[in-house]
Short mmCIF file of C-alpha atoms and ligand atoms in Angstrom, two decimals:
data_model
loop_
_atom_site.label_atom_id
_atom_site.label_comp_id
_atom_site.label_asym_id
_atom_site.label_seq_id
_atom_site.Cartn_x
_atom_site.Cartn_y
_atom_site.Cartn_z
CA MET C 1 166.45 146.48 130.95
CA SER C 2 169.38 148.92 130.76
CA ILE C 3 172.97 147.81 130.17
CA ILE C 4 173.76 148.70 133.78
CA GLY C 5 170.74 146.70 134.93
CA ASP C 6 171.92 143.74 132.86
CA ASN C 7 175.42 144.05 134.35
CA TYR C 8 173.98 144.17 137.85
CA LEU C 9 171.99 140.98 137.27
CA ALA C 10 175.00 139.26 135.68
CA VAL C 11 177.12 140.06 138.74
CA GLN C 12 174.34 138.73 141.00
CA LYS C 13 174.30 135.53 138.96
CA ASN C 14 178.06 135.13 139.29
CA ILE C 15 177.67 135.50 143.06
CA ASP C 16 174.94 132.81 143.01
CA GLU C 17 177.40 130.49 141.29
CA ALA C 18 180.32 131.33 143.57
CA CYS C 19 178.17 130.59 146.63
CA ALA C 20 176.80 127.39 145.14
CA ALA C 21 180.33 126.18 144.36
CA VAL C 22 181.30 126.24 148.04
CA GLY C 23 177.90 125.52 149.58
CA ARG C 24 177.42 129.01 151.03
CA ASP C 25 173.97 130.37 151.73
CA ARG C 26 173.45 133.01 149.07
CA LYS C 27 171.44 135.12 151.51
CA ASP C 28 174.60 135.73 153.55
CA VAL C 29 176.20 137.71 150.72
CA THR C 30 175.08 141.21 149.68
CA LEU C 31 176.21 143.01 146.55
CA ILE C 32 176.99 146.71 146.99
CA ALA C 33 176.83 148.76 143.77
CA VAL C 34 179.82 151.11 143.98
CA SER C 35 178.62 154.23 142.22
CA LYS C 36 181.35 156.83 142.79
CA THR C 37 181.67 159.33 139.92
CA LYS C 38 178.47 157.97 138.32
CA PRO C 39 175.37 160.11 137.68
CA ILE C 40 172.00 159.49 139.36
CA ASN C 41 170.34 158.13 136.21
CA GLU C 42 172.91 155.33 136.18
CA LEU C 43 172.35 154.59 139.86
CA MET C 44 168.63 154.42 139.06
CA ASP C 45 169.32 151.84 136.32
CA ALA C 46 170.92 149.64 138.97
CA TYR C 47 168.13 150.44 141.44
CA GLU C 48 165.49 149.35 138.94
CA ALA C 49 167.35 146.05 138.48
CA GLY C 50 167.06 145.54 142.24
CA ALA C 51 170.09 147.27 143.78
CA ARG C 52 169.38 148.73 147.22
CA ASP C 53 172.93 148.92 148.61
CA PHE C 54 175.12 151.65 147.13
CA GLY C 55 178.71 152.45 147.98
CA GLU C 56 180.32 155.88 147.66
CA ASN C 57 183.84 157.12 148.34
CA TYR C 58 183.59 160.89 148.61
CA VAL C 59 181.61 162.63 151.34
CA GLN C 60 180.38 165.52 149.20
CA GLU C 61 179.23 163.23 146.41
CA LEU C 62 177.51 160.91 148.88
CA VAL C 63 175.69 163.75 150.61
CA ASP C 64 174.57 165.15 147.24
CA LYS C 65 173.24 161.82 146.04
CA ILE C 66 171.29 160.73 149.13
CA PRO C 67 168.27 163.04 148.62
CA GLN C 68 168.16 162.24 144.91
CA MET C 69 167.66 158.51 145.38
CA PRO C 70 164.70 156.55 146.82
CA VAL C 71 164.59 156.40 150.62
CA ASP C 72 164.99 152.62 150.79
CA VAL C 73 168.59 152.81 149.54
CA ARG C 74 171.20 151.72 152.10
CA TRP C 75 174.27 153.92 151.74
CA HIS C 76 177.75 152.60 152.41
CA MET C 77 180.69 154.93 152.98
CA ILE C 78 183.62 152.95 151.58
CA GLY C 79 186.24 155.61 150.85
CA HIS C 80 188.91 157.07 153.09
CA LEU C 81 187.17 159.32 155.61
CA GLN C 82 188.72 162.46 157.10
CA ARG C 83 187.76 163.31 160.64
CA ASN C 84 186.52 166.79 159.72
CA LYS C 85 183.96 165.25 157.32
CA VAL C 86 182.48 162.77 159.79
CA LYS C 87 179.72 165.17 160.84
CA TYR C 88 178.28 165.22 157.33
CA ILE C 89 177.60 161.49 157.12
CA VAL C 90 176.78 160.32 160.65
CA GLY C 91 173.07 159.53 160.82
CA LYS C 92 172.81 159.27 157.04
CA VAL C 93 174.64 156.08 156.16
CA HIS C 94 173.87 152.43 156.88
CA LEU C 95 177.52 151.46 157.39
CA ILE C 96 180.94 153.14 157.43
CA HIS C 97 183.41 150.60 156.03
CA SER C 98 186.63 152.57 156.15
CA VAL C 99 187.46 153.19 159.80
CA ASP C 100 191.23 152.93 159.86
CA SER C 101 192.26 154.57 163.14
CA LEU C 102 191.16 155.00 166.73
CA ARG C 103 191.03 158.76 166.22
CA LEU C 104 188.54 158.37 163.39
CA ALA C 105 186.44 155.96 165.47
CA GLU C 106 186.50 158.50 168.33
CA GLU C 107 185.25 161.23 166.03
CA ILE C 108 182.41 159.03 164.74
CA SER C 109 181.53 158.19 168.34
CA LYS C 110 181.54 161.84 169.40
CA GLU C 111 179.33 162.91 166.50
CA SER C 112 176.98 159.95 167.02
CA VAL C 113 176.51 160.89 170.67
CA LYS C 114 175.80 164.47 169.63
CA GLN C 115 173.15 163.34 167.11
CA ASN C 116 171.84 160.62 169.43
CA VAL C 117 172.30 157.84 166.86
CA ILE C 118 174.24 154.59 166.76
CA SER C 119 176.74 154.32 163.89
CA ASN C 120 177.60 150.93 162.46
CA ILE C 121 181.24 150.69 161.46
CA LEU C 122 183.78 148.26 160.02
CA LEU C 123 187.47 148.44 160.77
CA GLU C 124 189.66 148.62 157.69
CA VAL C 125 192.55 146.18 157.49
CA ASN C 126 195.57 146.50 155.23
CA ALA C 127 195.62 142.73 154.84
CA ALA C 128 198.43 142.51 152.30
CA GLY C 129 200.58 145.18 153.99
CA GLU C 130 200.67 147.46 150.94
CA GLU C 131 202.22 150.87 151.51
CA SER C 132 199.60 152.63 149.40
CA LYS C 133 196.66 151.27 151.39
CA TRP C 134 194.79 152.50 154.47
CA GLY C 135 194.13 150.42 157.53
CA GLY C 136 196.13 148.65 160.18
CA SER C 137 197.96 145.37 159.83
CA LEU C 138 196.27 142.10 160.75
CA GLU C 139 198.09 142.22 164.11
CA GLU C 140 197.17 145.82 164.89
CA THR C 141 193.51 145.25 164.13
CA ILE C 142 192.67 143.21 167.24
CA GLU C 143 194.01 146.03 169.43
CA LEU C 144 192.06 148.62 167.45
CA VAL C 145 188.87 146.58 167.81
CA LYS C 146 189.36 146.39 171.59
CA GLN C 147 189.98 150.11 171.94
CA ALA C 148 187.16 151.17 169.61
CA SER C 149 184.73 148.80 171.33
CA GLU C 150 184.84 151.05 174.40
CA LEU C 151 183.48 154.06 172.53
CA LEU C 152 179.90 155.21 172.92
CA ASN C 153 177.28 155.10 170.15
CA ILE C 154 179.26 153.06 167.67
CA LYS C 155 178.79 149.41 166.89
CA ILE C 156 181.64 147.42 165.37
CA MET C 157 180.03 145.08 162.85
CA GLY C 158 183.16 143.52 161.34
CA LEU C 159 186.11 144.12 159.05
CA MET C 160 186.81 145.53 155.62
CA THR C 161 189.77 145.28 153.28
CA VAL C 162 190.79 146.55 149.87
CA ALA C 163 192.83 143.67 148.45
CA PRO C 164 195.73 144.31 146.06
CA TYR C 165 195.06 144.90 142.40
CA VAL C 166 195.81 141.62 140.65
CA GLU C 167 195.40 140.26 137.11
CA ASN C 168 194.34 136.85 138.35
CA SER C 169 191.76 136.84 141.14
CA GLU C 170 193.21 133.61 142.57
CA GLU C 171 196.22 135.66 143.73
CA ASN C 172 193.96 137.31 146.31
CA ARG C 173 192.45 134.12 147.69
CA GLN C 174 194.93 133.92 150.57
CA VAL C 175 194.26 137.58 151.46
CA PHE C 176 190.58 136.77 151.83
CA VAL C 177 191.32 133.60 153.80
CA LYS C 178 193.45 135.65 156.23
CA MET C 179 190.68 138.20 156.66
CA LYS C 180 188.12 135.51 157.40
CA LYS C 181 190.46 133.91 159.91
CA LEU C 182 191.08 137.25 161.62
CA SER C 183 187.35 137.88 161.87
CA VAL C 184 186.80 134.44 163.45
CA ASP C 185 189.72 134.99 165.86
CA ILE C 186 188.30 138.34 166.99
CA SER C 187 184.81 136.95 167.26
CA GLU C 188 186.08 134.18 169.56
CA GLN C 189 187.36 136.80 171.98
CA ASN C 190 183.74 137.81 172.71
CA ILE C 191 184.53 141.50 173.05
CA ASP C 192 181.58 143.55 174.35
CA ASN C 193 179.86 145.66 171.71
CA VAL C 194 181.60 143.83 168.85
CA THR C 195 180.14 141.39 166.36
CA MET C 196 182.12 140.05 163.45
CA SER C 197 179.04 139.35 161.35
CA THR C 198 180.20 141.50 158.44
CA LEU C 199 183.19 141.03 156.17
CA SER C 200 183.47 143.57 153.36
CA MET C 201 185.91 142.42 150.69
CA GLY C 202 186.02 141.65 146.98
CA MET C 203 185.74 144.11 144.08
CA THR C 204 185.18 143.76 140.33
CA GLY C 205 188.36 141.76 139.77
CA ASP C 206 187.95 139.26 142.58
CA TYR C 207 184.46 139.30 144.09
CA MET C 208 183.71 135.68 143.25
CA VAL C 209 186.81 134.49 145.11
CA ALA C 210 185.91 136.78 148.03
CA ALA C 211 182.38 135.31 148.12
CA GLN C 212 183.83 131.82 148.24
CA GLU C 213 186.12 132.75 151.14
CA GLY C 214 183.53 134.31 153.41
CA ALA C 215 182.78 137.89 152.31
CA THR C 216 179.34 139.09 153.37
CA LEU C 217 179.54 142.39 151.46
CA LEU C 218 180.99 142.62 147.94
CA ARG C 219 181.82 146.08 146.59
CA VAL C 220 181.52 146.10 142.80
CA GLY C 221 181.80 149.27 140.72
CA THR C 222 183.30 148.76 137.26
CA GLY C 223 181.59 145.39 136.81
CA ILE C 224 178.20 147.13 137.08
CA PHE C 225 178.67 150.71 135.88
CA GLY C 226 181.67 150.35 133.54
CA ALA C 227 184.95 152.24 133.77
CA ARG C 228 185.10 155.45 135.77
CA ASN C 229 186.09 158.77 134.25
CA TYR C 230 187.58 161.04 136.90
CA ASN C 231 188.13 163.99 134.54
CA LYS C 232 184.55 164.80 133.76
C1 PLP R 301 186.11 152.02 143.88
C2 PLP R 301 186.07 151.03 144.97
C3 PLP R 301 185.47 149.76 144.80
C4 PLP R 301 184.96 149.25 143.48
O1 PLP R 301 186.01 148.97 142.63
P1 PLP R 301 185.80 148.23 141.22
O2 PLP R 301 187.12 147.62 140.93
O3 PLP R 301 185.39 149.28 140.25
O4 PLP R 301 184.74 147.21 141.43
C5 PLP R 301 185.39 148.93 145.91
N1 PLP R 301 185.89 149.29 147.11
C6 PLP R 301 186.47 150.48 147.31
C7 PLP R 301 186.97 150.84 148.67
C8 PLP R 301 186.59 151.37 146.25
O5 PLP R 301 187.20 152.56 146.45
#
């Protein structure tokens, strides 16, 4: 087994333990290997250890990688998405996590109608209200869900957040609790065309806490592939 494969299995084991600690069904939590900036051979190391869900941030990199990986990979677009790039990924990805405005949702809808596909999306929430982050506030999100739910050929599957960078993962526990509560609140409104089955939160520094608090998708990059080098 490669080092990356070993890392992948170690992260999976940590998730097993986090779920066991709170009595969560392990099958409800999926690990996404976040592979931005990493070469295909490293993605294949993770693939061979069992990874089938991969997350990418940049449209060009994602589009380049798709044909180079086995067809059973589920691709997740997790990075900030510009409207003029939507056309390159609709029909190619399993889930778009980073829908942070009605205008972006409208563009995804328009392109999905054109291609005659349904696009699964998450709405991004700026749960801690950080200035540097994308997404609406907790309060704005319900309104965005309602408006986006009217659009054709998109399906709102749930919510996503990028929690603050913290030294101690416990500092983010309340962020994850708030996200889970918001997802339950929205789900109770029974909005047509909306399920809140998916909650994408938790990264290398805090994925175990996120798993304990209700995440269904964990996005882990550094913990699997090691540090990223953006200058290569
Ligand atoms: C890069 C990235 C991740 C992975 O971050 P790590 O800290 O390396 O695990 C997760 N989510 C998003 C949106 C990212 O951009």
